[in-house]
GROMACS .gro file of C-alpha atoms in nm:
model
  459
    1MET     CA    1  11.909   7.276   7.873
    2LEU     CA    2  12.007   7.528   8.147
    3ARG     CA    3  12.376   7.483   8.066
    4SER     CA    4  12.299   7.542   7.697
    5LEU     CA    5  12.111   7.865   7.769
    6VAL     CA    6  12.386   7.992   8.002
    7GLY     CA    7  12.648   7.923   7.738
    8SER     CA    8  12.438   8.097   7.471
    9GLU     CA    9  12.388   8.400   7.696
   10MET     CA   10  12.764   8.437   7.756
   11CYS     CA   11  12.833   8.425   7.382
   12ILE     CA   12  12.562   8.686   7.315
   13ARG     CA   13  12.699   8.920   7.585
   14ASP     CA   14  13.048   8.894   7.434
   15ARG     CA   15  12.914   8.991   7.092
   16TYR     CA   16  12.624   9.229   7.163
   17GLY     CA   17  12.697   9.377   7.505
   18THR     CA   18  12.533   9.338   7.842
   19ASP     CA   19  12.194   9.507   7.792
   20PRO     CA   20  11.963   9.244   7.945
   21THR     CA   21  11.671   9.341   7.719
   22VAL     CA   22  11.877   9.283   7.405
   23VAL     CA   23  12.026   8.959   7.538
   24MET     CA   24  11.689   8.809   7.633
   25SER     CA   25  11.533   8.921   7.305
   26ILE     CA   26  11.804   8.746   7.105
   27ILE     CA   27  11.773   8.430   7.319
   28ALA     CA   28  11.395   8.430   7.269
   29SER     CA   29  11.437   8.467   6.894
   30ALA     CA   30  11.688   8.183   6.886
   31SER     CA   31  11.453   7.960   7.085
   32GLN     CA   32  11.170   8.036   6.843
   33LEU     CA   33  11.394   7.948   6.549
   34ARG     CA   34  11.485   7.617   6.716
   35ARG     CA   35  11.118   7.540   6.768
   36VAL     CA   36  11.043   7.619   6.403
   37ALA     CA   37  11.335   7.404   6.290
   38THR     CA   38  11.222   7.119   6.511
   39SER     CA   39  10.866   7.158   6.382
   40GLN     CA   40  10.989   7.152   6.024
   41GLN     CA   41  11.191   6.838   6.102
   42ARG     CA   42  10.883   6.671   6.248
   43ARG     CA   43  10.678   6.765   5.940
   44THR     CA   44  10.885   6.530   5.724
   45LEU     CA   45  10.746   6.205   5.866
   46LYS     CA   46  10.613   5.944   5.628
   47VAL     CA   47  10.350   5.707   5.765
   48LEU     CA   48  10.285   5.386   5.571
   49ALA     CA   49   9.968   5.188   5.649
   50ALA     CA   50   9.878   4.841   5.522
   51LEU     CA   51   9.500   4.800   5.546
   52TYR     CA   52   9.259   4.546   5.401
   53ALA     CA   53   9.084   4.608   5.070
   54ASP     CA   54   8.758   4.803   5.031
   55PRO     CA   55   8.422   4.622   5.010
   56LYS     CA   56   8.341   4.480   4.668
   57GLN     CA   57   8.020   4.683   4.660
   58GLY     CA   58   8.219   5.003   4.706
   59TYR     CA   59   8.300   5.245   4.983
   60PRO     CA   60   8.133   5.352   5.200
   61PRO     CA   61   7.896   5.062   5.241
   62LYS     CA   62   7.534   5.099   5.347
   63TYR     CA   63   7.549   5.060   5.723
   64ALA     CA   64   7.303   4.839   5.910
   65ARG     CA   65   7.290   5.076   6.211
   66ASP     CA   66   7.315   5.449   6.268
   67ASP     CA   67   7.541   5.441   6.573
   68ILE     CA   68   7.743   5.223   6.812
   69PRO     CA   69   7.727   5.211   7.193
   70PHE     CA   70   7.944   5.457   7.384
   71VAL     CA   71   8.226   5.278   7.570
   72PRO     CA   72   8.438   5.524   7.773
   73ASP     CA   73   8.660   5.267   7.942
   74TYR     CA   74   8.727   4.897   7.976
   75PRO     CA   75   8.623   4.655   8.249
   76GLU     CA   76   8.868   4.589   8.529
   77VAL     CA   77   9.083   4.287   8.458
   78GLY     CA   78   9.314   4.073   8.666
   79THR     CA   79   9.579   3.916   8.447
   80ASP     CA   80   9.896   3.915   8.651
   81GLY     CA   81   9.805   3.786   8.995
   82VAL     CA   82   9.895   4.120   9.149
   83GLY     CA   83   9.551   4.273   9.157
   84LYS     CA   84   9.303   4.442   8.931
   85ARG     CA   85   9.390   4.688   8.656
   86SER     CA   86   9.152   4.921   8.482
   87GLN     CA   87   9.225   5.097   8.155
   88THR     CA   88   9.046   5.379   7.982
   89ALA     CA   89   8.959   5.359   7.614
   90PRO     CA   90   9.160   5.579   7.374
   91TYR     CA   91   9.097   5.944   7.461
   92GLU     CA   92   8.880   5.805   7.745
   93GLY     CA   93   8.615   5.735   7.483
   94ASP     CA   94   8.594   6.102   7.379
   95PHE     CA   95   8.536   6.068   7.006
   96SER     CA   96   8.533   6.446   6.962
   97LYS     CA   97   8.912   6.417   6.944
   98VAL     CA   98   8.910   6.203   6.629
   99ASP     CA   99   8.834   6.282   6.266
  100PHE     CA  100   8.582   6.008   6.192
  101ASN     CA  101   8.232   5.894   6.279
  102PRO     CA  102   8.230   5.600   6.522
  103GLY     CA  103   8.068   5.308   6.344
  104ASP     CA  104   8.217   5.393   6.004
  105LEU     CA  105   8.428   5.138   5.816
  106LEU     CA  106   8.779   5.258   5.906
  107GLY     CA  107   8.997   4.948   5.871
  108CYS     CA  108   8.998   4.930   5.492
  109VAL     CA  109   9.203   5.131   5.243
  110SER     CA  110   8.945   5.407   5.189
  111GLY     CA  111   8.875   5.427   5.564
  112GLU     CA  112   9.243   5.512   5.626
  113LEU     CA  113   9.187   5.464   6.004
  114GLY     CA  114   9.052   5.820   5.994
  115LEU     CA  115   9.412   5.947   5.994
  116ARG     CA  116   9.456   6.154   5.677
  117LYS     CA  117   9.329   6.490   5.804
  118PHE     CA  118   9.520   6.455   6.132
  119LEU     CA  119   9.848   6.372   5.960
  120GLU     CA  120   9.824   6.613   5.669
  121ASP     CA  121   9.722   6.901   5.897
  122ARG     CA  122  10.058   6.843   6.065
  123GLY     CA  123  10.237   6.830   5.733
  124HIS     CA  124  10.306   6.456   5.734
  125THR     CA  125  10.263   6.211   5.447
  126LEU     CA  126  10.024   5.916   5.463
  127VAL     CA  127  10.050   5.624   5.220
  128VAL     CA  128   9.780   5.356   5.241
  129THR     CA  129   9.779   5.029   5.050
  130ASP     CA  130   9.643   4.676   5.063
  131ASP     CA  131   9.926   4.551   4.839
  132LYS     CA  132  10.156   4.420   5.111
  133ASP     CA  133  10.311   4.092   4.994
  134GLY     CA  134  10.610   4.028   4.770
  135GLU     CA  135  10.911   4.223   4.656
  136ASP     CA  136  10.704   4.394   4.385
  137SER     CA  137  10.436   4.514   4.628
  138VAL     CA  138  10.354   4.878   4.702
  139PHE     CA  139  10.436   4.817   5.067
  140GLU     CA  140  10.783   4.683   4.984
  141ARG     CA  141  10.853   4.989   4.773
  142GLU     CA  142  10.720   5.246   5.019
  143ILE     CA  143  10.875   5.107   5.339
  144VAL     CA  144  11.224   5.207   5.223
  145ASP     CA  145  11.182   5.566   5.346
  146ALA     CA  146  10.892   5.525   5.590
  147ASP     CA  147  10.926   5.658   5.945
  148VAL     CA  148  10.620   5.481   6.085
  149VAL     CA  149  10.455   5.161   5.964
  150ILE     CA  150  10.098   5.075   6.061
  151SER     CA  151   9.964   4.726   6.008
  152GLN     CA  152   9.671   4.516   6.126
  153PRO     CA  153   9.650   4.162   6.261
  154PHE     CA  154   9.366   4.102   6.014
  155TRP     CA  155   9.573   4.191   5.706
  156PRO     CA  156   9.927   4.184   5.841
  157ALA     CA  157  10.219   4.338   5.661
  158TYR     CA  158  10.495   4.110   5.786
  159ILE     CA  159  10.777   4.332   5.912
  160THR     CA  160  11.063   4.087   5.869
  161ALA     CA  161  11.428   4.146   5.947
  162GLU     CA  162  11.487   4.193   5.573
  163ARG     CA  163  11.225   4.468   5.551
  164ILE     CA  164  11.357   4.635   5.865
  165ALA     CA  165  11.706   4.637   5.713
  166LYS     CA  166  11.571   4.818   5.405
  167ALA     CA  167  11.378   5.075   5.609
  168LYS     CA  168  11.660   5.304   5.720
  169ASN     CA  169  11.422   5.569   5.859
  170LEU     CA  170  11.190   5.333   6.045
  171LYS     CA  171  11.126   5.443   6.402
  172MET     CA  172  10.794   5.277   6.492
  173CYS     CA  173  10.586   4.972   6.399
  174LEU     CA  174  10.229   5.031   6.514
  175THR     CA  175   9.962   4.761   6.523
  176ALA     CA  176   9.606   4.882   6.460
  177GLY     CA  177   9.464   4.621   6.693
  178ILE     CA  178   9.622   4.368   6.929
  179GLY     CA  179   9.912   4.135   6.858
  180SER     CA  180  10.249   4.235   6.711
  181ASP     CA  181  10.380   3.892   6.612
  182HIS     CA  182  10.389   4.006   6.247
  183VAL     CA  183  10.690   4.217   6.347
  184ASP     CA  184  11.030   4.052   6.393
  185LEU     CA  185  11.071   4.166   6.753
  186SER     CA  186  11.437   4.065   6.770
  187ALA     CA  187  11.517   4.281   6.469
  188ALA     CA  188  11.314   4.570   6.612
  189ILE     CA  189  11.501   4.542   6.942
  190GLU     CA  190  11.835   4.541   6.763
  191ARG     CA  191  11.743   4.851   6.562
  192ASN     CA  192  11.588   5.030   6.864
  193ILE     CA  193  11.253   5.055   6.683
  194THR     CA  194  10.947   5.111   6.900
  195VAL     CA  195  10.671   4.852   6.857
  196SER     CA  196  10.328   4.941   6.991
  197GLU     CA  197   9.967   4.823   6.971
  198VAL     CA  198   9.626   4.939   7.094
  199THR     CA  199   9.597   4.702   7.388
  200TYR     CA  200   9.243   4.600   7.489
  201CYS     CA  201   9.080   4.793   7.201
  202ASN     CA  202   8.909   4.480   7.066
  203SER     CA  203   8.948   4.227   7.347
  204ILE     CA  204   8.574   4.215   7.418
  205SER     CA  205   8.502   4.191   7.044
  206VAL     CA  206   8.724   3.883   7.021
  207SER     CA  207   8.583   3.723   7.336
  208GLU     CA  208   8.230   3.751   7.194
  209HIS     CA  209   8.350   3.585   6.872
  210VAL     CA  210   8.502   3.299   7.074
  211VAL     CA  211   8.174   3.221   7.251
  212MET     CA  212   7.983   3.248   6.924
  213GLN     CA  213   8.212   3.001   6.746
  214MET     CA  214   8.218   2.766   7.044
  215LEU     CA  215   7.839   2.741   7.035
  216ALA     CA  216   7.841   2.709   6.656
  217LEU     CA  217   8.070   2.406   6.681
  218VAL     CA  218   7.912   2.228   6.975
  219ARG     CA  219   7.553   2.285   6.857
  220ASN     CA  220   7.644   2.203   6.493
  221TYR     CA  221   7.496   2.534   6.382
  222ILE     CA  222   7.657   2.582   6.040
  223PRO     CA  223   7.549   2.247   5.887
  224SER     CA  224   7.201   2.308   6.029
  225TYR     CA  225   7.189   2.654   5.873
  226MET     CA  226   7.302   2.507   5.541
  227GLN     CA  227   7.007   2.264   5.554
  228ILE     CA  228   6.777   2.563   5.519
  229VAL     CA  229   6.990   2.742   5.258
  230ASP     CA  230   7.000   2.424   5.049
  231GLY     CA  231   6.625   2.370   5.077
  232GLY     CA  232   6.641   2.075   5.315
  233TRP     CA  233   6.484   1.978   5.650
  234ASN     CA  234   6.666   1.665   5.767
  235ILE     CA  235   6.663   1.711   6.142
  236ALA     CA  236   6.856   1.391   6.211
  237ASP     CA  237   7.147   1.516   5.999
  238CYS     CA  238   7.146   1.839   6.197
  239VAL     CA  239   7.137   1.693   6.548
  240SER     CA  240   7.363   1.390   6.501
  241ARG     CA  241   7.661   1.612   6.590
  242SER     CA  242   7.481   1.854   6.824
  243TYR     CA  243   7.549   1.870   7.200
  244ASP     CA  244   7.479   2.100   7.494
  245LEU     CA  245   7.758   2.317   7.630
  246GLU     CA  246   7.620   2.278   7.983
  247GLY     CA  247   7.839   2.058   8.202
  248MET     CA  248   8.135   2.053   7.966
  249HIS     CA  249   8.492   2.122   8.079
  250ILE     CA  250   8.620   2.430   7.896
  251GLY     CA  251   8.967   2.581   7.931
  252THR     CA  252   9.154   2.881   7.799
  253ILE     CA  253   9.520   2.894   7.704
  254ALA     CA  254   9.601   3.226   7.876
  255ALA     CA  255   9.366   3.434   8.087
  256GLY     CA  256   9.472   3.782   7.989
  257ARG     CA  257   9.230   4.046   7.867
  258ILE     CA  258   9.068   3.820   7.606
  259GLY     CA  259   9.091   3.488   7.789
  260HIS     CA  260   8.956   3.638   8.110
  261ALA     CA  261   8.667   3.797   7.920
  262VAL     CA  262   8.587   3.458   7.765
  263LEU     CA  263   8.578   3.295   8.109
  264LYS     CA  264   8.341   3.562   8.240
  265ARG     CA  265   8.106   3.515   7.945
  266LEU     CA  266   8.105   3.136   7.977
  267HIS     CA  267   8.044   3.131   8.353
  268PRO     CA  268   7.662   3.169   8.324
  269PHE     CA  269   7.647   2.859   8.099
  270GLU     CA  270   7.706   2.638   8.404
  271VAL     CA  271   8.019   2.478   8.264
  272ASN     CA  272   8.342   2.374   8.436
  273LEU     CA  273   8.605   2.640   8.368
  274HIS     CA  274   8.982   2.590   8.355
  275TYR     CA  275   9.279   2.807   8.260
  276CYS     CA  276   9.657   2.806   8.233
  277ASP     CA  277   9.873   3.116   8.223
  278ARG     CA  278  10.224   3.219   8.319
  279HIS     CA  279  10.052   3.471   8.551
  280ARG     CA  280   9.788   3.341   8.789
  281LEU     CA  281   9.461   3.525   8.845
  282PRO     CA  282   9.379   3.656   9.193
  283ALA     CA  283   9.237   3.393   9.429
  284GLU     CA  284   8.910   3.581   9.467
  285GLU     CA  285   8.858   3.577   9.090
  286GLU     CA  286   8.929   3.205   9.072
  287GLU     CA  287   8.670   3.154   9.345
  288ARG     CA  288   8.411   3.384   9.183
  289LEU     CA  289   8.427   3.202   8.849
  290ASN     CA  290   8.497   2.860   9.004
  291LEU     CA  291   8.817   2.823   8.801
  292THR     CA  292   9.064   2.537   8.802
  293TYR     CA  293   9.424   2.653   8.743
  294TRP     CA  294   9.684   2.446   8.558
  295GLU     CA  295  10.052   2.530   8.528
  296SER     CA  296  10.079   2.409   8.169
  297ALA     CA  297   9.870   2.355   7.861
  298GLU     CA  298   9.999   1.999   7.840
  299GLU     CA  299   9.850   1.914   8.178
  300MET     CA  300   9.523   2.098   8.121
  301VAL     CA  301   9.406   1.997   7.774
  302LYS     CA  302   9.373   1.624   7.848
  303HIS     CA  303   9.081   1.708   8.081
  304LEU     CA  304   8.890   1.938   7.846
  305ASP     CA  305   8.597   1.908   7.610
  306VAL     CA  306   8.662   2.252   7.457
  307VAL     CA  307   8.988   2.449   7.434
  308THR     CA  308   8.996   2.820   7.356
  309ILE     CA  309   9.336   2.965   7.261
  310ASN     CA  310   9.392   3.325   7.371
  311CYS     CA  311   9.770   3.363   7.412
  312PRO     CA  312  10.011   3.572   7.203
  313LEU     CA  313  10.223   3.412   6.933
  314HIS     CA  314  10.593   3.411   7.015
  315PRO     CA  315  10.864   3.143   6.996
  316GLU     CA  316  10.735   2.966   7.310
  317THR     CA  317  10.381   2.921   7.170
  318GLU     CA  318  10.459   2.862   6.802
  319HIS     CA  319  10.310   2.522   6.700
  320LEU     CA  320  10.213   2.454   7.062
  321PHE     CA  321   9.920   2.245   6.935
  322ASP     CA  322  10.109   1.987   6.733
  323ALA     CA  323  10.022   1.624   6.659
  324ASN     CA  324  10.166   1.511   6.992
  325LEU     CA  325   9.960   1.749   7.206
  326LEU     CA  326   9.644   1.686   7.003
  327SER     CA  327   9.684   1.312   7.064
  328THR     CA  328   9.662   1.368   7.441
  329MET     CA  329   9.323   1.542   7.420
  330LYS     CA  330   8.986   1.372   7.464
  331ARG     CA  331   8.858   1.215   7.143
  332GLY     CA  332   8.590   1.449   7.011
  333ALA     CA  333   8.722   1.765   7.175
  334TYR     CA  334   8.683   2.106   7.012
  335ILE     CA  335   8.933   2.390   6.962
  336VAL     CA  336   8.850   2.757   6.908
  337ASN     CA  337   9.156   2.961   6.811
  338THR     CA  338   9.118   3.337   6.775
  339ALA     CA  339   9.474   3.406   6.890
  340ARG     CA  340   9.714   3.328   6.605
  341GLY     CA  341   9.704   3.055   6.344
  342LYS     CA  342  10.068   2.958   6.391
  343ILE     CA  343  10.003   2.847   6.750
  344CYS     CA  344   9.852   2.537   6.587
  345ASP     CA  345  10.030   2.306   6.346
  346ARG     CA  346   9.837   2.347   6.023
  347ASP     CA  347   9.854   1.988   5.899
  348ALA     CA  348   9.812   1.833   6.244
  349ILE     CA  349   9.480   2.016   6.292
  350ALA     CA  350   9.348   1.902   5.954
  351ASP     CA  351   9.459   1.543   6.020
  352ALA     CA  352   9.294   1.542   6.368
  353LEU     CA  353   8.963   1.653   6.217
  354ARG     CA  354   8.975   1.390   5.945
  355SER     CA  355   9.056   1.114   6.195
  356GLY     CA  356   8.789   1.225   6.441
  357GLN     CA  357   9.036   1.302   6.721
  358LEU     CA  358   8.892   1.655   6.707
  359ALA     CA  359   8.516   1.696   6.666
  360GLY     CA  360   8.552   2.053   6.545
  361TYR     CA  361   8.788   2.346   6.496
  362ALA     CA  362   8.693   2.711   6.465
  363GLY     CA  363   8.856   3.048   6.474
  364ASP     CA  364   8.949   3.334   6.248
  365VAL     CA  365   9.329   3.326   6.251
  366TRP     CA  366   9.543   3.162   5.984
  367PHE     CA  367   9.907   3.149   5.885
  368PRO     CA  368   9.997   3.316   5.670
  369GLN     CA  369   9.729   3.578   5.621
  370PRO     CA  370   9.569   3.575   5.378
  371PRO     CA  371   9.601   3.196   5.342
  372PRO     CA  372   9.667   3.043   5.000
  373LYS     CA  373   9.355   2.908   4.831
  374ASP     CA  374   9.483   2.551   4.877
  375HIS     CA  375   9.532   2.598   5.253
  376PRO     CA  376   9.409   2.271   5.416
  377TRP     CA  377   9.192   2.457   5.666
  378ARG     CA  378   8.964   2.581   5.388
  379ASP     CA  379   8.820   2.238   5.315
  380MET     CA  380   8.892   2.026   5.624
  381PRO     CA  381   8.579   1.866   5.777
  382ASN     CA  382   8.380   2.002   6.072
  383HIS     CA  383   8.533   2.348   6.084
  384ALA     CA  384   8.374   2.687   6.139
  385MET     CA  385   8.658   2.911   6.021
  386THR     CA  386   8.611   3.272   5.911
  387PRO     CA  387   8.852   3.533   5.777
  388HIS     CA  388   9.033   3.723   6.054
  389ILE     CA  389   8.737   3.938   6.161
  390SER     CA  390   8.682   3.886   6.535
  391GLY     CA  391   8.864   4.204   6.635
  392THR     CA  392   8.761   4.434   6.353
  393SER     CA  393   8.390   4.483   6.406
  394LEU     CA  394   8.278   4.839   6.336
  395SER     CA  395   8.264   4.892   6.714
  396ALA     CA  396   8.624   4.774   6.754
  397GLN     CA  397   8.745   4.981   6.460
  398ALA     CA  398   8.638   5.303   6.631
  399ARG     CA  399   8.849   5.212   6.934
  400TYR     CA  400   9.160   5.093   6.757
  401ALA     CA  401   9.156   5.383   6.509
  402ALA     CA  402   9.134   5.627   6.802
  403GLY     CA  403   9.415   5.440   6.975
  404VAL     CA  404   9.638   5.462   6.668
  405LYS     CA  405   9.589   5.838   6.661
  406GLU     CA  406   9.661   5.865   7.034
  407ILE     CA  407   9.988   5.670   6.994
  408LEU     CA  408  10.093   5.876   6.691
  409GLU     CA  409  10.025   6.201   6.877
  410CYS     CA  410  10.241   6.089   7.167
  411PHE     CA  411  10.517   5.974   6.933
  412MET     CA  412  10.517   6.294   6.728
  413ASP     CA  413  10.496   6.524   7.029
  414ASP     CA  414  10.766   6.341   7.227
  415LYS     CA  415  10.521   6.243   7.498
  416PRO     CA  416  10.523   5.907   7.677
  417ILE     CA  417  10.318   5.633   7.513
  418ARG     CA  418  10.094   5.445   7.754
  419ASP     CA  419  10.284   5.156   7.909
  420GLU     CA  420  10.008   4.912   7.816
  421TYR     CA  421  10.048   5.007   7.448
  422LEU     CA  422  10.420   4.923   7.438
  423ILE     CA  423  10.567   4.597   7.310
  424VAL     CA  424  10.925   4.709   7.238
  425GLN     CA  425  11.093   5.034   7.337
  426GLY     CA  426  11.448   5.137   7.409
  427GLY     CA  427  11.597   4.821   7.262
  428LYS     CA  428  11.404   4.575   7.483
  429LEU     CA  429  11.061   4.432   7.551
  430ALA     CA  430  10.852   4.688   7.736
  431GLY     CA  431  10.508   4.731   7.889
  432THR     CA  432  10.266   4.467   7.766
  433GLY     CA  433  10.548   4.316   7.562
  434ALA     CA  434  10.755   4.247   7.874
  435HIS     CA  435  10.450   4.093   8.042
  436SER     CA  436  10.320   3.876   7.757
  437TYR     CA  437  10.591   3.815   7.494
  438SER     CA  438  10.933   3.658   7.469
  439GLU     CA  439  11.211   3.789   7.248
  440GLY     CA  440  11.236   3.628   6.909
  441ASN     CA  441  11.082   3.611   6.565
  442ALA     CA  442  10.755   3.447   6.462
  443THR     CA  443  10.740   3.579   6.104
  444GLY     CA  444  10.915   3.278   5.946
  445GLY     CA  445  10.715   3.141   5.651
  446SER     CA  446  10.520   3.464   5.602
  447ALA     CA  447  10.630   3.484   5.240
  448GLU     CA  448  10.366   3.219   5.168
  449SER     CA  449  10.103   3.494   5.188
  450ARG     CA  450  10.222   3.596   4.841
  451ALA     CA  451  10.051   3.281   4.710
  452PHE     CA  452   9.706   3.430   4.774
  453LYS     CA  453   9.796   3.735   4.565
  454ASP     CA  454   9.941   3.521   4.288
  455GLY     CA  455   9.623   3.313   4.288
  456GLY     CA  456   9.411   3.612   4.195
  457GLY     CA  457   9.343   3.765   4.535
  458ASN     CA  458   8.990   3.817   4.663
  459VAL     CA  459   8.720   3.626   4.477
   0.00000   0.00000   0.00000
């Protein structure tokens, strides 16, 4: 920059003389013009967001509560064996810096993540759609000239290598939530596209969902609830598959932000806690929670009554729970998977439930998303599946919407993005991506999500 200014000053002196006032005035004017030109260039960005559809009853819905609790930061976590990390919430929980009311429905099309005013005030274009699947979709059409793509784990727009090849202007893929496996990371690395997500924004939300579904399975809650809905009162039918969680051996696949939070919430239940992770927790944390560490999932699961899956999806974890691994588990074990559906072999899970090898399976993640209406998990026995909702409670939406805005501000203003938000940057895995992912592509088969759309969509 200094060399550029010196060169400019010499040229100006040659043309306009040596009066320092004139020279500096011309340099200042030129700098202002450059700033204006740069600003104009930045005002051409197109942001494309794929969000889930509005409520059937219309938007906005009638909310059950008037506010949500204030959460300025996140609990300290120890995920890498090095020590404890703490992380502030987006904008340190200061919601005065966002253009929405915390507790509003932000994750659907009309909610727009609260971004429209922010982006349009800066002169940018925002396109929002829930039509994300197939070559004739709005998303496929709009990605061609998009600079930034925003998607959600709950309603993922799969950013395949083919879509990346079409998107000549694409500079960033941003996940409104946690988990960027819907992006072909290898293709993003090759194209030097930044991939980011709002790390920790909904980790506690998901961990609460895990414990809820674990209890629902073990205590046979859903069939018992249906007894009442259907007008019945057969207690024997309700309790013939109902057990206490107390004393069971429960283990998590990965003890990162979500897995560690699950362990902390289960500790008061007086259960035996286990975990496996490529990064070991600090010894004092293992002692505090009375944890047993295993180096591999294969070694750990054979000892467990309940498995909770909390690892990212990447080539190393794809179809980790296949027929072979399921056969090594205790007969009558349970699995709760709120990580990614593709970590489990779809047909192997359904077969294990039908045979009784598994007593129950729950979670909210499927592959693809949305799943076709003939997906075997919809009607397999003894399941407690939901749509992908664990991380998009109204409380979580406020945090991940604020985080999306924070990341966009940094990106547009050429400021560093928080290291914990980064998955890919500079043509390589970075930040959280370097810690938790491996290079590769986990989007294979995602075209099947088109089947849900062809089948009539939401019913």
